[in-house]
Amino acid sequence: MGSRKWNPRFKNQVLLLGGLLVVAVGSAVFWWPQLKTQGDSGIPARMCNDTFSGAQVKPSYGRAHGEFEEDTARGFPGMLEEARGLGVVCETSVGNMSVNFRAQYTRWGKSRGEVEKGSKYVAEFGEGYGEYGAEKGSISLRVPCPTLEEPNGRMYLHVGATAARGGSSEDASKLADLTGYAARTLAQKVYKCKGAEKLPDGPVLIKKGEGTR
């Protein structure tokens, strides 16, 4: 019985097909978890004109499911010195839950002592300080951002989340984490505020103030 000759061309086709299958399976293994994660929430990897990580913001939407929507105003994040008046805004939502950011440049505003005396809850973040509104689900911070022309310049940051309204400890903790992350991102990486490298890691600290509101 004669031996059967192996067609070299057929051999190459088999090897090529095997290689394509390996690539296809490898790609599926790599992409499937990412597609599944994004499909569950619809939250993109980056948001607010590529300013924030979607993974960092996601916990503050609570258990919301639905289509992700984003709307920015006045060129968010833009140049801080130009963000006067109403400031720059990024509004996002998933289903019926929203997370919003507003940044503004200011030289004025209440001192740390005035905030502590007039607010029911205060927020502290290194040299930054502000208020925590439990019922509104929001934290505002005044973070030093001096320039040669305006040594008292500050970045005013307001972060609000629908899921944090009512003041539950879990949702307040998520909001404090998000505000700390947003403040560091804007002050250090976007606006490059002098001294911003000294801002602490981790969340904004919330404590009781002396006020009643």
XYZ file of N, CA and C in Angstrom:
639
model
N 0.854 -1.206 0.000
C 0.000 0.000 0.000
C 0.878 1.240 0.000
N 0.699 2.079 -0.938
C 1.544 3.250 -1.055
C 1.227 4.299 0.004
N 2.235 5.049 0.362
C 2.020 6.114 1.358
C 1.316 7.289 0.708
N 0.459 7.974 1.513
C -0.311 9.119 0.993
C 0.500 10.392 1.184
N 0.634 11.134 0.097
C 1.411 12.357 0.179
C 0.572 13.501 0.781
N 1.218 14.275 1.674
C 0.577 15.439 2.318
C 0.775 16.664 1.445
N -0.338 17.286 1.081
C -0.296 18.467 0.223
C 0.222 19.664 1.033
N 1.375 20.205 0.717
C 1.922 21.333 1.483
C 0.968 22.521 1.539
N 0.249 22.759 0.456
C -0.688 23.882 0.427
C -1.809 23.674 1.434
N -2.314 22.425 1.508
C -3.377 22.107 2.473
C -2.864 22.258 3.896
N -1.594 21.844 4.088
C -0.994 21.973 5.425
C -0.937 23.435 5.849
N -0.544 24.314 4.942
C -0.461 25.743 5.257
C -1.830 26.319 5.583
N -2.865 25.861 4.857
C -4.220 26.345 5.113
C -4.693 25.932 6.505
N -4.370 24.702 6.893
C -4.756 24.217 8.219
C -4.069 25.022 9.310
N -2.779 25.287 9.123
C -2.039 26.079 10.103
C -2.586 27.495 10.198
N -2.932 28.087 9.055
C -3.486 29.435 9.032
C -4.818 29.484 9.751
N -5.678 28.480 9.482
C -6.985 28.420 10.129
C -6.827 28.255 11.631
N -5.872 27.398 12.032
C -5.633 27.207 13.462
C -5.181 28.488 14.130
N -4.312 29.233 13.421
C -3.848 30.498 13.982
C -4.965 31.503 14.141
N -5.852 31.569 13.138
C -6.986 32.489 13.211
C -7.912 32.129 14.357
N -8.111 30.826 14.574
C -8.966 30.390 15.685
C -8.373 30.781 17.025
N -7.055 30.637 17.155
C -6.390 31.017 18.405
C -6.569 32.513 18.664
N -6.383 33.318 17.604
C -6.553 34.767 17.746
C -7.983 35.112 18.114
N -8.953 34.455 17.459
C -10.367 34.736 17.722
C -10.738 34.387 19.151
N -10.282 33.200 19.610
C -10.597 32.785 20.985
C -9.934 33.711 21.986
N -8.675 34.073 21.710
C -7.973 34.983 22.615
C -8.649 36.332 22.699
N -9.106 36.835 21.540
C -9.797 38.125 21.528
C -11.105 38.054 22.303
N -11.814 36.951 22.163
C -13.090 36.793 22.878
C -12.862 36.754 24.374
N -11.809 36.038 24.805
C -11.508 35.962 26.239
C -11.155 37.331 26.782
N -10.432 38.129 25.967
C -10.019 39.457 26.411
C -11.171 40.445 26.451
N -11.996 40.455 25.400
C -13.041 41.464 25.270
C -14.329 41.130 26.004
N -14.651 39.860 26.207
C -15.941 39.513 26.784
C -16.176 40.129 28.156
N -15.210 40.047 29.113
C -15.468 40.680 30.411
C -15.692 42.174 30.302
N -14.952 42.838 29.373
C -15.120 44.275 29.246
C -16.466 44.634 28.634
N -16.868 43.886 27.623
C -18.169 44.142 27.002
C -19.291 43.868 27.988
N -19.140 42.812 28.786
C -20.168 42.474 29.764
C -20.288 43.569 30.815
N -19.132 44.087 31.270
C -19.152 45.135 32.282
C -19.796 46.397 31.745
N -19.412 46.809 30.524
C -19.982 48.027 29.974
C -21.437 47.832 29.590
N -21.805 46.601 29.189
C -23.189 46.345 28.811
C -24.126 46.386 29.988
N -23.634 46.006 31.185
C -24.472 46.016 32.375
C -24.851 47.433 32.786
N -23.934 48.378 32.614
C -24.166 49.720 33.132
C -24.232 50.782 32.049
N -23.617 50.549 30.898
C -23.567 51.549 29.859
C -22.614 52.674 30.164
N -21.810 52.553 31.208
C -20.898 53.618 31.609
C -19.604 53.512 30.808
N -19.173 54.578 30.153
C -17.949 54.522 29.351
C -16.696 54.498 30.220
N -15.585 54.166 29.601
C -14.320 54.121 30.334
C -13.901 55.518 30.803
N -14.187 56.542 30.007
C -13.873 57.920 30.373
C -15.109 58.780 30.170
N -15.240 59.814 30.982
C -16.402 60.694 30.865
C -16.017 62.142 31.133
N -16.975 63.019 30.913
C -16.786 64.463 31.096
C -15.609 64.961 30.266
N -15.701 64.718 28.950
C -14.654 65.120 28.019
C -13.307 64.522 28.403
N -13.334 63.219 28.709
C -12.125 62.442 29.006
C -11.445 62.887 30.299
N -12.204 63.485 31.219
C -11.623 64.000 32.458
C -11.580 62.952 33.565
N -12.674 62.216 33.747
C -12.798 61.275 34.856
C -12.895 59.835 34.366
N -12.472 58.919 35.225
C -12.600 57.491 34.947
C -14.022 57.031 35.239
N -14.634 56.330 34.297
C -15.977 55.814 34.517
C -16.027 54.861 35.689
N -14.969 54.079 35.894
C -14.927 53.128 37.004
C -14.954 53.842 38.350
N -14.375 55.043 38.426
C -14.372 55.808 39.673
C -15.738 56.421 39.969
N -16.463 56.774 38.919
C -17.766 57.433 39.109
C -18.893 56.415 39.289
N -18.740 55.244 38.710
C -19.800 54.227 38.684
C -20.459 53.950 40.039
N -19.712 53.778 41.144
C -20.373 53.462 42.420
C -21.406 54.496 42.872
N -21.249 55.738 42.429
C -22.155 56.798 42.877
C -23.476 56.830 42.122
N -23.672 55.930 41.144
C -24.974 55.803 40.493
C -25.866 54.813 41.245
N -25.360 54.215 42.307
C -26.152 53.239 43.043
C -26.418 52.005 42.208
N -27.650 51.510 42.259
C -28.033 50.305 41.512
C -28.692 50.628 40.167
N -28.484 51.829 39.694
C -29.139 52.260 38.463
C -28.679 51.447 37.259
N -29.619 51.207 36.348
C -29.322 50.564 35.073
C -30.011 51.364 33.971
N -29.362 51.449 32.871
C -29.962 52.183 31.764
C -28.898 52.807 30.897
N -29.329 53.659 30.015
C -28.430 54.305 29.065
C -27.664 55.433 29.735
N -26.379 55.488 29.476
C -25.552 56.567 30.004
C -25.738 57.818 29.154
N -25.905 58.953 29.813
C -26.030 60.230 29.119
C -25.102 61.251 29.760
N -24.584 62.139 28.942
C -23.654 63.161 29.426
C -23.911 64.482 28.723
N -23.823 65.559 29.490
C -23.992 66.892 28.925
C -23.001 67.821 29.622
N -22.217 68.549 28.851
C -21.262 69.482 29.440
C -21.625 70.912 29.041
N -21.241 71.841 29.902
C -21.546 73.244 29.648
C -20.300 74.096 29.824
N -20.192 75.093 28.973
C -19.114 76.080 29.013
C -17.725 75.441 28.914
N -17.637 74.379 28.119
C -16.336 73.809 27.795
C -15.665 73.024 28.901
N -16.436 72.343 29.726
C -15.856 71.551 30.807
C -14.746 70.638 30.282
N -13.573 70.539 30.976
C -13.186 71.290 32.175
C -12.577 72.646 31.872
N -12.063 72.845 30.669
C -11.533 74.144 30.266
C -10.368 74.620 31.111
N -10.060 75.912 31.011
C -9.016 76.555 31.813
C -9.663 77.127 33.060
N -9.100 76.820 34.227
C -9.741 77.227 35.473
C -9.904 78.736 35.569
N -8.865 79.491 35.165
C -8.951 80.948 35.277
C -10.113 81.527 34.470
N -10.544 80.785 33.449
C -11.662 81.254 32.630
C -13.012 80.774 33.159
N -12.983 79.889 34.156
C -14.224 79.316 34.692
C -14.746 80.180 35.839
N -15.162 81.362 35.500
C -15.733 82.265 36.498
C -17.248 82.278 36.351
N -17.900 83.082 37.135
C -19.359 83.149 37.023
C -20.007 81.833 37.391
N -20.708 81.215 36.448
C -21.402 79.957 36.703
C -20.472 78.747 36.650
N -19.242 78.947 36.183
C -18.295 77.853 36.135
C -18.560 76.891 34.983
N -17.815 75.787 34.966
C -17.975 74.750 33.943
C -18.675 73.554 34.564
N -19.496 72.874 33.770
C -20.372 71.839 34.313
C -20.307 70.569 33.479
N -20.363 69.421 34.160
C -20.548 68.136 33.499
C -21.657 67.399 34.232
N -22.746 67.146 33.521
C -23.888 66.429 34.087
C -23.982 65.054 33.435
N -24.048 64.009 34.252
C -24.137 62.643 33.734
C -25.290 61.913 34.407
N -25.785 60.884 33.736
C -26.873 60.096 34.321
C -26.861 58.682 33.765
N -27.344 57.762 34.593
C -27.603 56.381 34.194
C -29.000 56.062 34.704
N -29.935 55.822 33.789
C -31.315 55.622 34.214
C -31.826 56.873 34.905
N -32.327 56.704 36.131
C -32.871 57.853 36.870
C -31.895 58.388 37.914
N -30.640 57.979 37.850
C -29.633 58.440 38.801
C -28.616 59.333 38.094
N -28.280 60.445 38.705
C -27.340 61.380 38.095
C -26.139 61.626 39.003
N -25.029 61.980 38.373
C -23.825 62.439 39.066
C -23.332 63.664 38.314
N -23.172 64.773 39.033
C -22.848 66.035 38.388
C -21.616 66.688 39.003
N -20.872 67.406 38.165
C -19.671 68.109 38.599
C -19.740 69.560 38.121
N -19.347 70.471 38.994
C -19.229 71.879 38.590
C -17.955 72.446 39.182
N -17.137 73.070 38.359
C -15.891 73.694 38.807
C -15.931 75.177 38.478
N -15.412 75.972 39.401
C -15.479 77.422 39.258
C -14.224 78.047 39.857
N -13.778 79.124 39.265
C -12.611 79.830 39.792
C -13.077 81.033 40.595
N -12.537 81.177 41.795
C -12.965 82.269 42.657
C -11.828 82.753 43.543
N -11.904 84.000 43.929
C -10.958 84.557 44.911
C -11.646 84.816 46.235
N -12.989 84.705 46.219
C -13.746 85.083 47.392
C -14.429 83.865 47.996
N -15.280 84.105 48.943
C -16.016 83.019 49.578
C -15.746 82.954 51.066
N -16.486 82.117 51.739
C -16.362 81.986 53.195
C -15.031 81.360 53.591
N -14.534 81.784 54.737
C -13.325 81.187 55.279
C -13.659 79.829 55.898
N -12.639 79.058 56.249
C -12.870 77.757 56.873
C -13.665 77.924 58.175
N -13.308 78.934 58.965
C -14.005 79.170 60.226
C -15.470 79.522 60.014
N -15.756 80.335 59.012
C -17.141 80.713 58.719
C -17.954 79.507 58.264
N -17.337 78.635 57.483
C -18.033 77.429 57.030
C -18.339 76.517 58.210
N -17.386 76.330 59.112
C -17.589 75.455 60.268
C -18.691 75.992 61.182
N -18.746 77.291 61.341
C -19.756 77.878 62.227
C -21.143 77.895 61.594
N -21.212 77.989 60.286
C -22.506 78.143 59.640
C -23.096 76.888 59.038
N -22.378 75.779 59.039
C -22.857 74.566 58.369
C -23.066 73.423 59.358
N -24.082 72.616 59.100
C -24.351 71.452 59.941
C -23.277 70.392 59.770
N -22.829 70.205 58.512
C -21.737 69.281 58.224
C -20.707 69.993 57.361
N -19.452 69.756 57.649
C -18.388 70.372 56.870
C -17.552 69.278 56.214
N -16.886 69.661 55.148
C -16.020 68.739 54.406
C -14.595 69.280 54.451
N -13.648 68.406 54.735
C -12.251 68.805 54.796
C -11.422 67.918 53.872
N -10.447 68.546 53.199
C -9.616 67.813 52.253
C -8.269 68.507 52.186
N -7.406 68.213 53.138
C -6.133 68.919 53.216
C -6.370 70.401 53.422
N -5.796 71.216 52.543
C -6.025 72.660 52.616
C -7.389 73.053 52.070
N -8.081 72.112 51.477
C -9.411 72.381 50.956
C -10.474 72.183 52.027
N -11.572 72.910 51.894
C -12.664 72.801 52.866
C -13.972 73.197 52.194
N -15.080 72.812 52.812
C -16.379 73.158 52.250
C -17.507 72.561 53.050
N -18.636 72.314 52.375
C -19.833 71.828 53.043
C -20.285 70.492 52.477
N -20.938 69.720 53.323
C -21.597 68.483 52.900
C -23.081 68.669 53.112
N -23.854 68.529 52.049
C -25.306 68.637 52.131
C -25.925 67.260 52.095
N -26.302 66.726 53.243
C -26.805 65.351 53.324
C -28.092 65.167 52.527
N -29.031 66.094 52.678
C -30.319 65.951 51.992
C -30.181 66.142 50.483
N -29.279 66.996 50.069
C -29.077 67.257 48.641
C -28.133 66.247 47.992
N -27.401 65.486 48.823
C -26.436 64.536 48.275
C -25.311 65.231 47.544
N -24.680 66.215 48.198
C -23.644 66.993 47.523
C -22.525 67.385 48.477
N -21.354 67.596 47.907
C -20.200 68.115 48.640
C -19.603 69.242 47.815
N -19.293 70.348 48.473
C -18.610 71.450 47.811
C -17.271 71.683 48.497
N -16.261 71.987 47.710
C -14.917 72.210 48.236
C -14.322 73.490 47.663
N -13.531 74.147 48.471
C -12.718 75.273 48.019
C -11.265 74.832 48.165
N -10.612 74.620 47.055
C -9.245 74.115 47.045
C -8.309 75.212 46.553
N -7.244 75.532 47.318
C -6.318 76.585 46.887
C -5.761 76.315 45.490
N -5.786 77.352 44.650
C -5.211 77.260 43.307
C -4.647 78.631 42.958
N -3.571 79.036 43.635
C -3.038 80.393 43.479
C -2.283 80.598 42.171
N -2.262 81.842 41.734
C -1.444 82.258 40.602
C -0.690 83.511 41.017
N 0.267 83.935 40.193
C 1.013 85.147 40.515
C 0.091 86.355 40.571
N -0.883 86.376 39.661
C -1.814 87.509 39.617
C -2.835 87.440 40.750
N -3.232 86.226 41.127
C -4.262 86.068 42.151
C -3.816 85.014 43.163
N -3.003 85.418 44.140
C -2.483 84.459 45.125
C -3.551 83.807 45.986
N -4.736 84.392 46.035
C -5.828 83.813 46.823
C -6.821 83.037 45.956
N -6.423 82.753 44.726
C -7.313 82.026 43.829
C -7.642 80.634 44.344
N -8.867 80.204 44.102
C -9.312 78.886 44.559
C -10.119 78.190 43.475
N -10.052 76.874 43.494
C -10.945 76.060 42.685
C -12.136 75.684 43.559
N -13.303 76.119 43.144
C -14.524 75.728 43.849
C -15.114 74.539 43.098
N -15.247 73.424 43.786
C -15.756 72.199 43.170
C -17.017 71.744 43.880
N -18.044 71.477 43.099
C -19.305 70.973 43.642
C -19.611 69.638 42.969
N -19.799 68.603 43.785
C -20.113 67.271 43.278
C -21.431 66.820 43.903
N -22.363 66.402 43.068
C -23.664 65.949 43.567
C -24.052 64.619 42.968
N -24.715 63.775 43.766
C -25.157 62.459 43.295
C -26.558 62.176 43.814
N -27.467 61.825 42.910
C -28.843 61.511 43.303
C -28.880 60.396 44.340
N -28.048 59.378 44.166
C -28.054 58.230 45.070
C -27.640 58.600 46.485
N -26.935 59.725 46.659
C -26.457 60.131 47.977
C -27.451 60.994 48.737
N -28.577 61.337 48.106
C -29.560 62.178 48.797
C -30.196 61.416 49.964
N -30.320 62.090 51.073
C -30.893 61.455 52.258
C -29.859 61.165 53.319
N -28.589 61.111 52.926
C -27.521 61.026 53.917
C -27.211 59.653 54.470
N -27.530 58.554 53.751
C -27.151 57.232 54.252
C -25.633 57.150 54.307
N -25.107 56.446 55.304
C -23.662 56.399 55.512
C -22.930 55.780 54.322
N -23.520 54.748 53.715
C -22.867 54.080 52.580
C -22.764 55.005 51.382
N -23.869 55.685 51.041
C -23.859 56.564 49.876
C -23.035 57.822 50.136
N -23.034 58.302 51.394
C -22.198 59.456 51.736
C -20.725 59.106 51.599
N -20.374 57.875 51.969
C -18.994 57.428 51.835
C -18.569 57.368 50.370
N -19.463 56.888 49.496
C -19.162 56.845 48.065
C -18.997 58.250 47.503
N -19.846 59.169 47.953
C -19.750 60.550 47.486
C -18.449 61.189 47.953
N -18.037 60.902 49.189
C -16.780 61.438 49.711
C -15.588 60.902 48.924
N -15.638 59.626 48.554
C -14.580 59.040 47.722
C -14.514 59.728 46.364
N -15.691 59.888 45.742
C -15.757 60.491 44.415
C -15.270 61.934 44.439
N -15.663 62.696 45.453
C -15.261 64.103 45.528
C -13.754 64.230 45.724
N -13.184 63.365 46.550
C -11.733 63.380 46.723
C -11.019 63.074 45.424
N -11.508 62.074 44.702
C -10.918 61.709 43.408
C -11.050 62.857 42.412
N -12.238 63.469 42.331
C -12.461 64.566 41.379
C -11.595 65.775 41.714
N -11.458 66.082 42.999
C -10.650 67.232 43.411
C -9.180 67.017 43.049
N -8.666 65.822 43.316
C -7.266 65.537 42.955
C -7.067 65.590 41.444
N -7.988 64.985 40.713
C -7.865 64.939 39.255
C -7.833 66.343 38.658
N -8.764 67.178 39.062
C -8.841 68.524 38.501
C -7.680 69.399 38.957
N -7.377 69.383 40.257
C -6.336 70.268 40.785
C -4.941 69.842 40.357
N -4.689 68.526 40.293
C -3.346 68.040 39.992
C -3.098 67.845 38.505
N -4.046 67.225 37.804
C -3.803 66.813 36.423
C -4.369 67.768 35.378
N -5.487 68.404 35.709
C -6.138 69.267 34.711
C -5.732 70.731 34.892
N -5.998 71.286 36.072
C -5.712 72.701 36.302
C -4.299 72.950 36.817
N -3.660 71.869 37.318
C -2.270 71.954 37.796
C -2.091 73.092 38.791
N -2.904 73.084 39.826
C -2.840 74.107 40.863
C -1.545 73.978 41.670
N -0.931 75.083 41.992
C 0.280 75.085 42.793
C -0.027 74.513 44.182
N 0.758 73.540 44.605
C 0.543 72.920 45.912
C -0.448 71.776 45.899
N -1.029 71.460 44.734
C -2.057 70.419 44.664
C -1.502 69.034 44.965
N -0.182 68.846 44.794
C 0.402 67.542 45.087
C 0.299 67.183 46.571
N 0.009 68.176 47.398
C -0.129 67.932 48.836
C -1.541 67.494 49.234
N -2.457 67.489 48.284
C -3.799 67.025 48.598
C -3.739 65.557 49.018
N -4.521 65.178 50.020
C -4.438 63.803 50.526
C -5.024 62.782 49.563
N -4.561 61.546 49.693
C -5.185 60.435 48.992
C -6.477 60.079 49.717
N -7.350 59.373 49.039
C -8.564 58.912 49.691
C -9.687 59.919 49.666
N -10.717 59.684 50.508
C -11.942 60.484 50.448
C -11.849 61.817 51.178
N -12.816 62.658 50.897
C -13.018 63.883 51.669
C -13.500 63.493 53.065
N -13.034 64.201 54.065
C -13.441 63.953 55.448
C -14.700 64.764 55.760
N -15.727 64.104 56.227
C -16.974 64.772 56.616
C -17.113 64.757 58.131
N -17.395 65.898 58.705
C -17.583 65.981 60.157
C -18.673 66.993 60.478
N -19.130 66.984 61.708
C -20.178 67.900 62.115
C -19.630 69.299 62.280
N -20.439 70.277 61.830
C -20.101 71.665 62.030
C -20.893 72.223 63.206
N -20.832 73.528 63.371
C -21.521 74.175 64.486
C -22.869 74.739 64.093
N -23.148 74.755 62.800
C -24.402 75.325 62.320
C -25.548 74.342 62.375
N -26.713 74.794 61.948
C -27.912 73.954 61.967
C -28.430 73.641 60.571
N -27.882 74.259 59.541
C -28.410 74.048 58.186
C -27.620 72.993 57.431
